[in-house]
mmCIF file with all atom_site columns, C-alpha atoms and ligand atoms in Angstrom:
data_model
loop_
_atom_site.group_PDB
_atom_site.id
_atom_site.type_symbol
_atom_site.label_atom_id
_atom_site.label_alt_id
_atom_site.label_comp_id
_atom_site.label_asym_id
_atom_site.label_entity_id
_atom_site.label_seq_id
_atom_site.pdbx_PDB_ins_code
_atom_site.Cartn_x
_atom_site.Cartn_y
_atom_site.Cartn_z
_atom_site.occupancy
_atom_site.B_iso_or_equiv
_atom_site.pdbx_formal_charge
_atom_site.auth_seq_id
_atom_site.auth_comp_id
_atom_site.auth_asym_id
_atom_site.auth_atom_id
_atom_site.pdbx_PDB_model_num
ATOM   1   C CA  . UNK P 1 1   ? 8.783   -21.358 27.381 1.00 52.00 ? 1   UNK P CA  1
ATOM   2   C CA  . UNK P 1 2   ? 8.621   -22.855 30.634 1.00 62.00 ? 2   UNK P CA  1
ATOM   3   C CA  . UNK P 1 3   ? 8.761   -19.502 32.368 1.00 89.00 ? 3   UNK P CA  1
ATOM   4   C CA  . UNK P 1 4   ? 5.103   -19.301 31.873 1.00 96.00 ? 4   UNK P CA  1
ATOM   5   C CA  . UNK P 1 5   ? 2.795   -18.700 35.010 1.00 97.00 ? 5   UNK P CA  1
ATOM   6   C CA  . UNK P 1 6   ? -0.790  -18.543 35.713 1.00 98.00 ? 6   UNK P CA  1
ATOM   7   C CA  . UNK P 1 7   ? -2.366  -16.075 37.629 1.00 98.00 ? 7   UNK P CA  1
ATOM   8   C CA  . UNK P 1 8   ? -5.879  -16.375 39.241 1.00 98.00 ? 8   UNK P CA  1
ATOM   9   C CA  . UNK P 1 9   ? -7.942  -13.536 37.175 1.00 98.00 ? 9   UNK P CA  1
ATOM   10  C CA  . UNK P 1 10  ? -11.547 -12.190 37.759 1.00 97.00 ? 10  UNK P CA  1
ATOM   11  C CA  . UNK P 1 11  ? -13.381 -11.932 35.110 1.00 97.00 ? 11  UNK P CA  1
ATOM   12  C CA  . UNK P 1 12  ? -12.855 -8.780  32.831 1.00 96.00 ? 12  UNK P CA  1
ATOM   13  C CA  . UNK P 1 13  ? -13.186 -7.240  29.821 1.00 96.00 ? 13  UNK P CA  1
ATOM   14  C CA  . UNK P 1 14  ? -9.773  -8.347  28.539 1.00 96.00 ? 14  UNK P CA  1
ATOM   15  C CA  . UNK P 1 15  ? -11.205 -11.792 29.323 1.00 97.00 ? 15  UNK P CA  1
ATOM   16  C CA  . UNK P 1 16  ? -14.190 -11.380 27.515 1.00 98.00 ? 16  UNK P CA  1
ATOM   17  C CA  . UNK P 1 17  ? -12.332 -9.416  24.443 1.00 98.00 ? 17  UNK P CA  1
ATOM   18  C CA  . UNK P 1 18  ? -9.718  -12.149 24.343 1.00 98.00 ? 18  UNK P CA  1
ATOM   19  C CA  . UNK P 1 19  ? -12.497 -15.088 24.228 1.00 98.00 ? 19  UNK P CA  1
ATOM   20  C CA  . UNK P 1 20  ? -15.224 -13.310 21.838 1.00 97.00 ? 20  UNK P CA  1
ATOM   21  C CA  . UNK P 1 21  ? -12.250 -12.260 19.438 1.00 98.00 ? 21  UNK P CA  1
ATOM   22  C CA  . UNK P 1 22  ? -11.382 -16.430 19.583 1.00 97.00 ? 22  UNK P CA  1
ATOM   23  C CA  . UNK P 1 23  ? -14.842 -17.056 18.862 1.00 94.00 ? 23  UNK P CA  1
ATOM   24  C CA  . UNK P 1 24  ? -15.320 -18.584 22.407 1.00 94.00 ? 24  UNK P CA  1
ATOM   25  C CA  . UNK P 1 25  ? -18.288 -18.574 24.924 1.00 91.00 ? 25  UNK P CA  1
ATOM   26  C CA  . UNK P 1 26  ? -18.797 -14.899 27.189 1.00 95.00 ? 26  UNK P CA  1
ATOM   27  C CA  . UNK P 1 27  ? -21.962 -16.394 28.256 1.00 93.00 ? 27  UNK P CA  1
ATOM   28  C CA  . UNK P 1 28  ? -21.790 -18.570 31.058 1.00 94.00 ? 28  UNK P CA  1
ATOM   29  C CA  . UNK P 1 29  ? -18.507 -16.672 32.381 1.00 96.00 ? 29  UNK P CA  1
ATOM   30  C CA  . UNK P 1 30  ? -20.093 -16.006 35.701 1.00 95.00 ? 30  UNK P CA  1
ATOM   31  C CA  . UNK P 1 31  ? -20.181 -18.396 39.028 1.00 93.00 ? 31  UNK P CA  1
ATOM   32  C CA  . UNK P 1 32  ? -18.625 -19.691 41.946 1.00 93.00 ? 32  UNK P CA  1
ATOM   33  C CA  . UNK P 1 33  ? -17.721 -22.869 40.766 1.00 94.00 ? 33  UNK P CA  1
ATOM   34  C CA  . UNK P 1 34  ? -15.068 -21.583 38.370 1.00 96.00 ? 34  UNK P CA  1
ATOM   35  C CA  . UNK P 1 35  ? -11.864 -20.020 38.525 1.00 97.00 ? 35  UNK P CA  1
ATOM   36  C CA  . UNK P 1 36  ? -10.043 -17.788 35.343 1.00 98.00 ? 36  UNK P CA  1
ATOM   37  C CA  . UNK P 1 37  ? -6.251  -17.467 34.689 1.00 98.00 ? 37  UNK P CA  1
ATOM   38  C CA  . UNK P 1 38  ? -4.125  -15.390 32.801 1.00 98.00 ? 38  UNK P CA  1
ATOM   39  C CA  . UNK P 1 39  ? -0.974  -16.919 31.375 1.00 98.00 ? 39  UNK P CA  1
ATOM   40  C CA  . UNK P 1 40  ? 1.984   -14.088 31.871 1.00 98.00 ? 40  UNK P CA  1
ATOM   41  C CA  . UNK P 1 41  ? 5.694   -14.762 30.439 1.00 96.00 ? 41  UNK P CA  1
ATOM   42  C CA  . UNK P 1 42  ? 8.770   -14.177 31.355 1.00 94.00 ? 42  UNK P CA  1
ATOM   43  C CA  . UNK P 1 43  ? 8.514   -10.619 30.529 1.00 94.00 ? 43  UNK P CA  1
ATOM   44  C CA  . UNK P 1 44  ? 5.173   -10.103 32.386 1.00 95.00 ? 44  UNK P CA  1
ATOM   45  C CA  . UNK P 1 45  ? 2.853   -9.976  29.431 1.00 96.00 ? 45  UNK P CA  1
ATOM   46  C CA  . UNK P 1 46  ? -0.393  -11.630 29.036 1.00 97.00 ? 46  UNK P CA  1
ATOM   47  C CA  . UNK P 1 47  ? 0.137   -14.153 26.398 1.00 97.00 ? 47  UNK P CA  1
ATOM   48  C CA  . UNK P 1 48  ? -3.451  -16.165 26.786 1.00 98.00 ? 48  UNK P CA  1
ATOM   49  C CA  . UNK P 1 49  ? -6.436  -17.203 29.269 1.00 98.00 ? 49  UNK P CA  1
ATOM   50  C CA  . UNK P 1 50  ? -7.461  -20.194 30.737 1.00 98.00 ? 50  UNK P CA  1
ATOM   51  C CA  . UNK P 1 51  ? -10.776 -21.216 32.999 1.00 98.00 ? 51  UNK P CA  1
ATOM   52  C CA  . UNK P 1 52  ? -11.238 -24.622 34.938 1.00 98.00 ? 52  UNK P CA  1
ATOM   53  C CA  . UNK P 1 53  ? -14.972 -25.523 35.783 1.00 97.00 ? 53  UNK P CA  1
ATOM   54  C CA  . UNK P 1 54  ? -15.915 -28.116 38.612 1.00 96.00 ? 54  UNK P CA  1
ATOM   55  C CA  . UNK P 1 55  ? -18.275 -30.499 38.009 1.00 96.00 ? 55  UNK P CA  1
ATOM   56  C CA  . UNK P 1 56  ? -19.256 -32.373 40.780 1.00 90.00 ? 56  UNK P CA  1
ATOM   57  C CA  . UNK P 1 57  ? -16.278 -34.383 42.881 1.00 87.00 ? 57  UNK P CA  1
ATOM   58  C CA  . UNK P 1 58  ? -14.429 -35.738 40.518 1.00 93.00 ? 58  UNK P CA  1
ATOM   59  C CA  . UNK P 1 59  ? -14.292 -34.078 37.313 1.00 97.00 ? 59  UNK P CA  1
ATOM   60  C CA  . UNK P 1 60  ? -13.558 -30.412 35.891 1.00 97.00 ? 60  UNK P CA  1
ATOM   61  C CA  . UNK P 1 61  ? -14.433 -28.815 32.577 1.00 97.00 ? 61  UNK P CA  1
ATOM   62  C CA  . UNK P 1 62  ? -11.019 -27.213 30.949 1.00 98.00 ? 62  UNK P CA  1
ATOM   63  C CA  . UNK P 1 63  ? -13.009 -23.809 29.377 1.00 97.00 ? 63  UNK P CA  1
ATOM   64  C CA  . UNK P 1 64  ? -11.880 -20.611 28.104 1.00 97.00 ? 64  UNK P CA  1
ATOM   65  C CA  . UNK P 1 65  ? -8.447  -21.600 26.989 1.00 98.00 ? 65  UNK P CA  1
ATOM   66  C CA  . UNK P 1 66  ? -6.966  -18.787 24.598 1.00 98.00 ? 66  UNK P CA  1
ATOM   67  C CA  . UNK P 1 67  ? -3.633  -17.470 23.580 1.00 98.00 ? 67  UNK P CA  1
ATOM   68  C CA  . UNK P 1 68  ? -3.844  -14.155 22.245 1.00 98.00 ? 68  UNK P CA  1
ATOM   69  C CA  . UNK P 1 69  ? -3.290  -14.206 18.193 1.00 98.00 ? 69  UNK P CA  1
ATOM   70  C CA  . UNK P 1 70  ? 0.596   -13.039 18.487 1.00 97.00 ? 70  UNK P CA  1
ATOM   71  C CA  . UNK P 1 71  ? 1.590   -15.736 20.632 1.00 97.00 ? 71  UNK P CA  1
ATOM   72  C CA  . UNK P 1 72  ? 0.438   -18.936 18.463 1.00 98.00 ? 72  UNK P CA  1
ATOM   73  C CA  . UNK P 1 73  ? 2.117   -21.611 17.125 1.00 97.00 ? 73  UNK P CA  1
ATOM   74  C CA  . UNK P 1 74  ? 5.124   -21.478 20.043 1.00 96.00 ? 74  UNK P CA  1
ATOM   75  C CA  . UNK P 1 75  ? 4.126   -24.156 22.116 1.00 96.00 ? 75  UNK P CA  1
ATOM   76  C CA  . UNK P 1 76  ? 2.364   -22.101 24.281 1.00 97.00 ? 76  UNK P CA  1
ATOM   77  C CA  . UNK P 1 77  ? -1.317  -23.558 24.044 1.00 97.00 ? 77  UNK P CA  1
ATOM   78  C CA  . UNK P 1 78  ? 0.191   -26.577 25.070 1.00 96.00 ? 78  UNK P CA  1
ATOM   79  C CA  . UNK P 1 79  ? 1.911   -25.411 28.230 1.00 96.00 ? 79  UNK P CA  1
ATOM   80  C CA  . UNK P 1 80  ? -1.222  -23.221 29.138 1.00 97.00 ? 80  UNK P CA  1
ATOM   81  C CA  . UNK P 1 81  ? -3.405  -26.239 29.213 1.00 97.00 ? 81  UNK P CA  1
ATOM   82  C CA  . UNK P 1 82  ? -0.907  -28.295 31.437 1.00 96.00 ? 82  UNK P CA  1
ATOM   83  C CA  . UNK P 1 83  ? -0.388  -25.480 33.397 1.00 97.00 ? 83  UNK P CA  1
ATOM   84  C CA  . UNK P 1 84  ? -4.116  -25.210 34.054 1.00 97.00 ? 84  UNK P CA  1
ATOM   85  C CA  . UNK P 1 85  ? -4.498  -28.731 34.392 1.00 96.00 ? 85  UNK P CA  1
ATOM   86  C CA  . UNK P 1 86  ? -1.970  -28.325 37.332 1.00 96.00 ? 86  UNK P CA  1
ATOM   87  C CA  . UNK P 1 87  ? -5.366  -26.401 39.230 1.00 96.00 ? 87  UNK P CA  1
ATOM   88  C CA  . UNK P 1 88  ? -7.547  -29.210 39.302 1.00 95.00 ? 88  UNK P CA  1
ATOM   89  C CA  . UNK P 1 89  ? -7.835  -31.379 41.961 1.00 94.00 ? 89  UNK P CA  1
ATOM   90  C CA  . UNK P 1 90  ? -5.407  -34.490 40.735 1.00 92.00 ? 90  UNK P CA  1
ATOM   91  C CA  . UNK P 1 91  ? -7.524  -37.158 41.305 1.00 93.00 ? 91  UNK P CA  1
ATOM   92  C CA  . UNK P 1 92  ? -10.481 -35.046 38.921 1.00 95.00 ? 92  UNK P CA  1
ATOM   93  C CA  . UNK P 1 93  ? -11.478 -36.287 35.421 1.00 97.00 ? 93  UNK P CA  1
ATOM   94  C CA  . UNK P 1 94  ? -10.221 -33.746 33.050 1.00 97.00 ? 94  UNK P CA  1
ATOM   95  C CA  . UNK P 1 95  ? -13.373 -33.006 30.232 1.00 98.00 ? 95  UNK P CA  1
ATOM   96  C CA  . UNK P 1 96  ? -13.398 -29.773 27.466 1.00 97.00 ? 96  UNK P CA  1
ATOM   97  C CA  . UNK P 1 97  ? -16.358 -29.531 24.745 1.00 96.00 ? 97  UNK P CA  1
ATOM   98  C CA  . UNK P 1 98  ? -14.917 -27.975 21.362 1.00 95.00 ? 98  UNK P CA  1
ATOM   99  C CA  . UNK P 1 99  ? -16.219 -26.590 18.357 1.00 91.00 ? 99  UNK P CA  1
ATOM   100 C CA  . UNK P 1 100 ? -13.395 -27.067 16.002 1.00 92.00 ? 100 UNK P CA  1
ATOM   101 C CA  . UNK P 1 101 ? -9.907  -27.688 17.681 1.00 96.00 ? 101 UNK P CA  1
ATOM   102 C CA  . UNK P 1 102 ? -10.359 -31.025 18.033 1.00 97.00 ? 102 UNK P CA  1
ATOM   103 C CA  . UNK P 1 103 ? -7.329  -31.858 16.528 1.00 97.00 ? 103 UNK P CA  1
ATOM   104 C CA  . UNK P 1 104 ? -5.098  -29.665 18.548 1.00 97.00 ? 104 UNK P CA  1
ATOM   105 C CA  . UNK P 1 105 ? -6.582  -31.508 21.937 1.00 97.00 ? 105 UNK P CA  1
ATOM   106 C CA  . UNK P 1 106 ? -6.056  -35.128 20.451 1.00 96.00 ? 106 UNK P CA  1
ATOM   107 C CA  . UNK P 1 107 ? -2.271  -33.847 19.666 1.00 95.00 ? 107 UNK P CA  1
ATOM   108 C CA  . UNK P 1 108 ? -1.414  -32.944 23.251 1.00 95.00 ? 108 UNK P CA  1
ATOM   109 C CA  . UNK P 1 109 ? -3.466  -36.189 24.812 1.00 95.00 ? 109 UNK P CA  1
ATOM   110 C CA  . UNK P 1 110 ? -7.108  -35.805 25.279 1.00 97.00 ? 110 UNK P CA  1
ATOM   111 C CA  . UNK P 1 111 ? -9.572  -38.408 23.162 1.00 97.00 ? 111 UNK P CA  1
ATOM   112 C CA  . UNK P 1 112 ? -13.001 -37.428 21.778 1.00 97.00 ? 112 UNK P CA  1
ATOM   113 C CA  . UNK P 1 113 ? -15.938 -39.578 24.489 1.00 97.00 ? 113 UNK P CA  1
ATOM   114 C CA  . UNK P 1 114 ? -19.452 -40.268 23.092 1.00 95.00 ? 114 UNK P CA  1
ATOM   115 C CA  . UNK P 1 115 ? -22.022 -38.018 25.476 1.00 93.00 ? 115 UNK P CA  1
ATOM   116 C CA  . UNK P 1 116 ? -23.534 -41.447 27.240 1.00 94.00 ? 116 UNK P CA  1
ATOM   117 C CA  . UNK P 1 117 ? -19.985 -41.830 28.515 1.00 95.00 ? 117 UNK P CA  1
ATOM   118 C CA  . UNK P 1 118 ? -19.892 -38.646 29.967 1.00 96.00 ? 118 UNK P CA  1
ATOM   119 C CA  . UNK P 1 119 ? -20.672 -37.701 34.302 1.00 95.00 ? 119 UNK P CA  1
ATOM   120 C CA  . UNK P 1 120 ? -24.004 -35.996 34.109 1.00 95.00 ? 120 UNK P CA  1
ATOM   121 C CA  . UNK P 1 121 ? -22.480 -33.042 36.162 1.00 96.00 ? 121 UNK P CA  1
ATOM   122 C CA  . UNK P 1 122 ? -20.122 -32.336 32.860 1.00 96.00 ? 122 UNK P CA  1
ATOM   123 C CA  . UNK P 1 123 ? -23.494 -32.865 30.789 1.00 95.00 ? 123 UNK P CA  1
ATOM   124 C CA  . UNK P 1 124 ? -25.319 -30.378 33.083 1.00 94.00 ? 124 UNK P CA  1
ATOM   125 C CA  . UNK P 1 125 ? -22.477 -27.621 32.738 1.00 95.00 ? 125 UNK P CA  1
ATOM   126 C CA  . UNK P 1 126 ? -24.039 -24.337 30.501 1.00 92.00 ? 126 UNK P CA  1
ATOM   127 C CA  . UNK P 1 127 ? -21.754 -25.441 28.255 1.00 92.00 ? 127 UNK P CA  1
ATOM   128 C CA  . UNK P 1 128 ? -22.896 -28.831 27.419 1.00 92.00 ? 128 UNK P CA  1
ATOM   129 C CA  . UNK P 1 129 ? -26.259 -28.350 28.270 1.00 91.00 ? 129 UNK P CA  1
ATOM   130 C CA  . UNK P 1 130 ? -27.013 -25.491 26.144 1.00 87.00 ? 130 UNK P CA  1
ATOM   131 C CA  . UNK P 1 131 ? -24.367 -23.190 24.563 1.00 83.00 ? 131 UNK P CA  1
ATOM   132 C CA  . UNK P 1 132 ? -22.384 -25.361 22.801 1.00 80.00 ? 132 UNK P CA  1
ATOM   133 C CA  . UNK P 1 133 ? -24.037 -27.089 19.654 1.00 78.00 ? 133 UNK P CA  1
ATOM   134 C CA  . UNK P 1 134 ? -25.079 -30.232 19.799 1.00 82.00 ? 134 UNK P CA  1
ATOM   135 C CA  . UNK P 1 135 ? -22.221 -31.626 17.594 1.00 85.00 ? 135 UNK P CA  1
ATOM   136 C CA  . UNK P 1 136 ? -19.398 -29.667 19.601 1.00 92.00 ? 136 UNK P CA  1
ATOM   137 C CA  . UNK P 1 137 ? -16.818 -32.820 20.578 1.00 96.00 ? 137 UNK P CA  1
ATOM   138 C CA  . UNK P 1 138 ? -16.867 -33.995 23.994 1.00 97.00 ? 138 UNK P CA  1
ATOM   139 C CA  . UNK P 1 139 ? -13.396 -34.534 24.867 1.00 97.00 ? 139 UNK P CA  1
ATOM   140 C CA  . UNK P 1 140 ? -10.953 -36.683 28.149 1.00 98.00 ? 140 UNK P CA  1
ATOM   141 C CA  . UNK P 1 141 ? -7.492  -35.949 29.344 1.00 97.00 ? 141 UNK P CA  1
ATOM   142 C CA  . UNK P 1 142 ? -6.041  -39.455 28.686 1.00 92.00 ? 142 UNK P CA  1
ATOM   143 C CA  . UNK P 1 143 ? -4.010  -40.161 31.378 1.00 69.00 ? 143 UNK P CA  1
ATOM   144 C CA  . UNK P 1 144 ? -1.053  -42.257 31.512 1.00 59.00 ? 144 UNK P CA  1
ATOM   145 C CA  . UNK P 1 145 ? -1.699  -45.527 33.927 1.00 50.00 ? 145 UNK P CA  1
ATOM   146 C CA  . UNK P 1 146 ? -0.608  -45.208 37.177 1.00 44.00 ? 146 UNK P CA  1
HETATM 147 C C1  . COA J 2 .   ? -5.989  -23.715 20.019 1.00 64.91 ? 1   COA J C1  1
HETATM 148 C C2  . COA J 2 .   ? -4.871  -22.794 20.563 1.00 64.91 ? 1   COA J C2  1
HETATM 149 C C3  . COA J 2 .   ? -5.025  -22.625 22.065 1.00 64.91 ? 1   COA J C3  1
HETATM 150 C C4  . COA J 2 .   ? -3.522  -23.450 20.255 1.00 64.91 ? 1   COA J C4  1
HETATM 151 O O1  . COA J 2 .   ? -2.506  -22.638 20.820 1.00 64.91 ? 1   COA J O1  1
HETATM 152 P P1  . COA J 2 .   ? -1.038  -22.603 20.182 1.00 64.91 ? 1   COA J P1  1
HETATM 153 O O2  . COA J 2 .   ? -0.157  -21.876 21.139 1.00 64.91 ? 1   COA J O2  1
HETATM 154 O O3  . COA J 2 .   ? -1.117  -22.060 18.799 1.00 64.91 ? 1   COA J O3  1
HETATM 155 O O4  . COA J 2 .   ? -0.679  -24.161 20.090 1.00 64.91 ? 1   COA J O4  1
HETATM 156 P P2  . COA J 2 .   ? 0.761   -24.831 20.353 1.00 64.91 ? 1   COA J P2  1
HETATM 157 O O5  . COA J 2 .   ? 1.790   -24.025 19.632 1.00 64.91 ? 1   COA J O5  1
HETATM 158 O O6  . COA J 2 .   ? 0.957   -25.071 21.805 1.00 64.91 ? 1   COA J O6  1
HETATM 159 O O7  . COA J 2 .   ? 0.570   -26.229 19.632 1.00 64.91 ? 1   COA J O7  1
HETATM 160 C C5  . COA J 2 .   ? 0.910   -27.438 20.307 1.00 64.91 ? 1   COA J C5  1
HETATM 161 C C6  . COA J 2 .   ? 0.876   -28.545 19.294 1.00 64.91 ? 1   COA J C6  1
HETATM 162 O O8  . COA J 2 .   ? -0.453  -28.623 18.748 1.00 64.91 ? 1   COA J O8  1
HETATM 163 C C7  . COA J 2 .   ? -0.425  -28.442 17.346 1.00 64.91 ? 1   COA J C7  1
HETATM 164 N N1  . COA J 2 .   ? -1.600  -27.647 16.979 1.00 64.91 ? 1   COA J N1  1
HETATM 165 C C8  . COA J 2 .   ? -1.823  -26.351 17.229 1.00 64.91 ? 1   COA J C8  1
HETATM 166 N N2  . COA J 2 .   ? -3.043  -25.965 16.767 1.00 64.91 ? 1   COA J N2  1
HETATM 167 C C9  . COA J 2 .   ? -3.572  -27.079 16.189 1.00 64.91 ? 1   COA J C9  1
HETATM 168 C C10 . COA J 2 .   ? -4.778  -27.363 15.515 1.00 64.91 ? 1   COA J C10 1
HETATM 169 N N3  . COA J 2 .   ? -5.739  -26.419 15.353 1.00 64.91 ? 1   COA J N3  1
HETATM 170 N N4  . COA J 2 .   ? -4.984  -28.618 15.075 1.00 64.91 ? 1   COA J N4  1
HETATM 171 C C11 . COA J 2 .   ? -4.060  -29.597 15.233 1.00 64.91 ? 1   COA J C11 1
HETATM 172 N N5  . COA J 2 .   ? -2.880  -29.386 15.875 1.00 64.91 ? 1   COA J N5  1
HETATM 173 C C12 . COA J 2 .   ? -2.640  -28.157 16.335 1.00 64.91 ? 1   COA J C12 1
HETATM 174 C C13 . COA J 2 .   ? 0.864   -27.713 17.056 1.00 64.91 ? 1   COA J C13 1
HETATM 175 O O9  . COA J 2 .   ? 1.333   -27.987 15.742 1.00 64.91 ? 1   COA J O9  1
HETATM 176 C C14 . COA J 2 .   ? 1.797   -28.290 18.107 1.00 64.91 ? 1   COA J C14 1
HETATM 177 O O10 . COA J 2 .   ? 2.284   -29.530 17.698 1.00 64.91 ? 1   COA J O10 1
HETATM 178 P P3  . COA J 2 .   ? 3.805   -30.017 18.042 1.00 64.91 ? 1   COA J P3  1
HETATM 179 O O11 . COA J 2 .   ? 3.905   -30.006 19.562 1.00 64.91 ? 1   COA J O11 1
HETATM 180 O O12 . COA J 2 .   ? 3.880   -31.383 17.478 1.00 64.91 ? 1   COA J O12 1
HETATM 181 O O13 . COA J 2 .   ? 4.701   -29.022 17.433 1.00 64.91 ? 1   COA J O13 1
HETATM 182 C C15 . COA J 2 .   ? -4.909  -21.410 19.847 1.00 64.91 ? 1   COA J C15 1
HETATM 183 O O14 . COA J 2 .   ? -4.861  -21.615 18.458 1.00 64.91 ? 1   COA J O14 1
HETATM 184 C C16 . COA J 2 .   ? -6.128  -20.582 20.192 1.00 64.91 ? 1   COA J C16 1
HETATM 185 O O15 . COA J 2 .   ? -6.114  -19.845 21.171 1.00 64.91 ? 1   COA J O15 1
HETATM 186 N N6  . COA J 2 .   ? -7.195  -20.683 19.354 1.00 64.91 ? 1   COA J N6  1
HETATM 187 C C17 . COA J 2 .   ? -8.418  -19.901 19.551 1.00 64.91 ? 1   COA J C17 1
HETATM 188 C C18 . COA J 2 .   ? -9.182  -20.319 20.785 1.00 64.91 ? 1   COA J C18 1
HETATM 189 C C19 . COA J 2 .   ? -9.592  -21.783 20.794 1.00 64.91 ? 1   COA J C19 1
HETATM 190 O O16 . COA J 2 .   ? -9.988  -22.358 19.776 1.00 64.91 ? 1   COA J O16 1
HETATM 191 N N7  . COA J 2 .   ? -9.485  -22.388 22.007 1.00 64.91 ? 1   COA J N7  1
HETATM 192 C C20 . COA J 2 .   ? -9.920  -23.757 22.244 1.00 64.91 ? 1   COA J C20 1
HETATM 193 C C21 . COA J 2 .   ? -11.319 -23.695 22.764 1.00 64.91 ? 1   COA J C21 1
HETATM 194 S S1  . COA J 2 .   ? -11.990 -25.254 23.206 1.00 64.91 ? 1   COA J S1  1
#
């Protein structure tokens, strides 16, 4: 499993087929201030997609995390969001707004944050600002204390 890699990805169709099929957002893709990955394995194939989003100096909006359908439930979802993690800056705030995986984020360390405790810039994103329903959870990468 750890033989997983991300590669820096424009965005595409398979992007946008792999996100709309997951029921995720296609329509704030678009922009400088974001960068795409695809998550290969060992064997070269795509097995999911990531996006990271910056938001102002010190925080970054984990977005368009998918693995495809056949590769669930393997551990992989977990490795693609450290591995994207890995992109940010390592002094950002980690933030992701979710619809209804909660659950899965809470399990591999992030904690749900009440909007007035969130940076304006993450609040500003298309994402927060407008796409995602108002009762999408706001969620943190917990870190561990240095
Ligand atoms: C959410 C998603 C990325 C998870 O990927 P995955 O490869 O199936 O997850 P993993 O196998 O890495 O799971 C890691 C851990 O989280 C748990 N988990 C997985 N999905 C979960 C869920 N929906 N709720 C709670 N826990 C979950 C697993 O049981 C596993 O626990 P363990 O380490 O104790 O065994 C995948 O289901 C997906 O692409 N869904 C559609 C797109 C989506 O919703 N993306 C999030 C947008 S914000």
């Amino acid at each position: 499993m750890r033989q997983l890699r991300l590669e820096p990805v424009p965005v595409s169709d398979n992007l946008r087929a792999a996100l709309t099929a997951a029921g995720l957002l296609v329509d704030d893709l678009d922009g400088s201030d974001r960068d795409y990955f695809v998550c290969v394995d060992a064997e070269g194939r795509a097995i999911g997609y990531s996006g990271i989003e910056a938001c102002g100096d010190d925080s970054v909006l984990l977005r368009s995390l998918v693995i495809l359908p056949a590769h669930r439930s393997r551990g992989h979802g977990r490795h693609l969001v450290e591995l994207t993690i890995e992109k940010a800056p390592p002094s950002a705030d980690v933030y992701l707004a979710t619809a209804n995986t909660a659950s899965f984020f809470e399990h591999i360390g992030f904690a749900s944050v009440e909007r007035d405790e969130v940076p304006s810039a993450i609040l500003a994103t298309r994402q927060l600002s407008g796409l995602c329903p108002a009762s999408a959870t706001i969620m943190k990468l917990s870190k561990p204390p240095t």
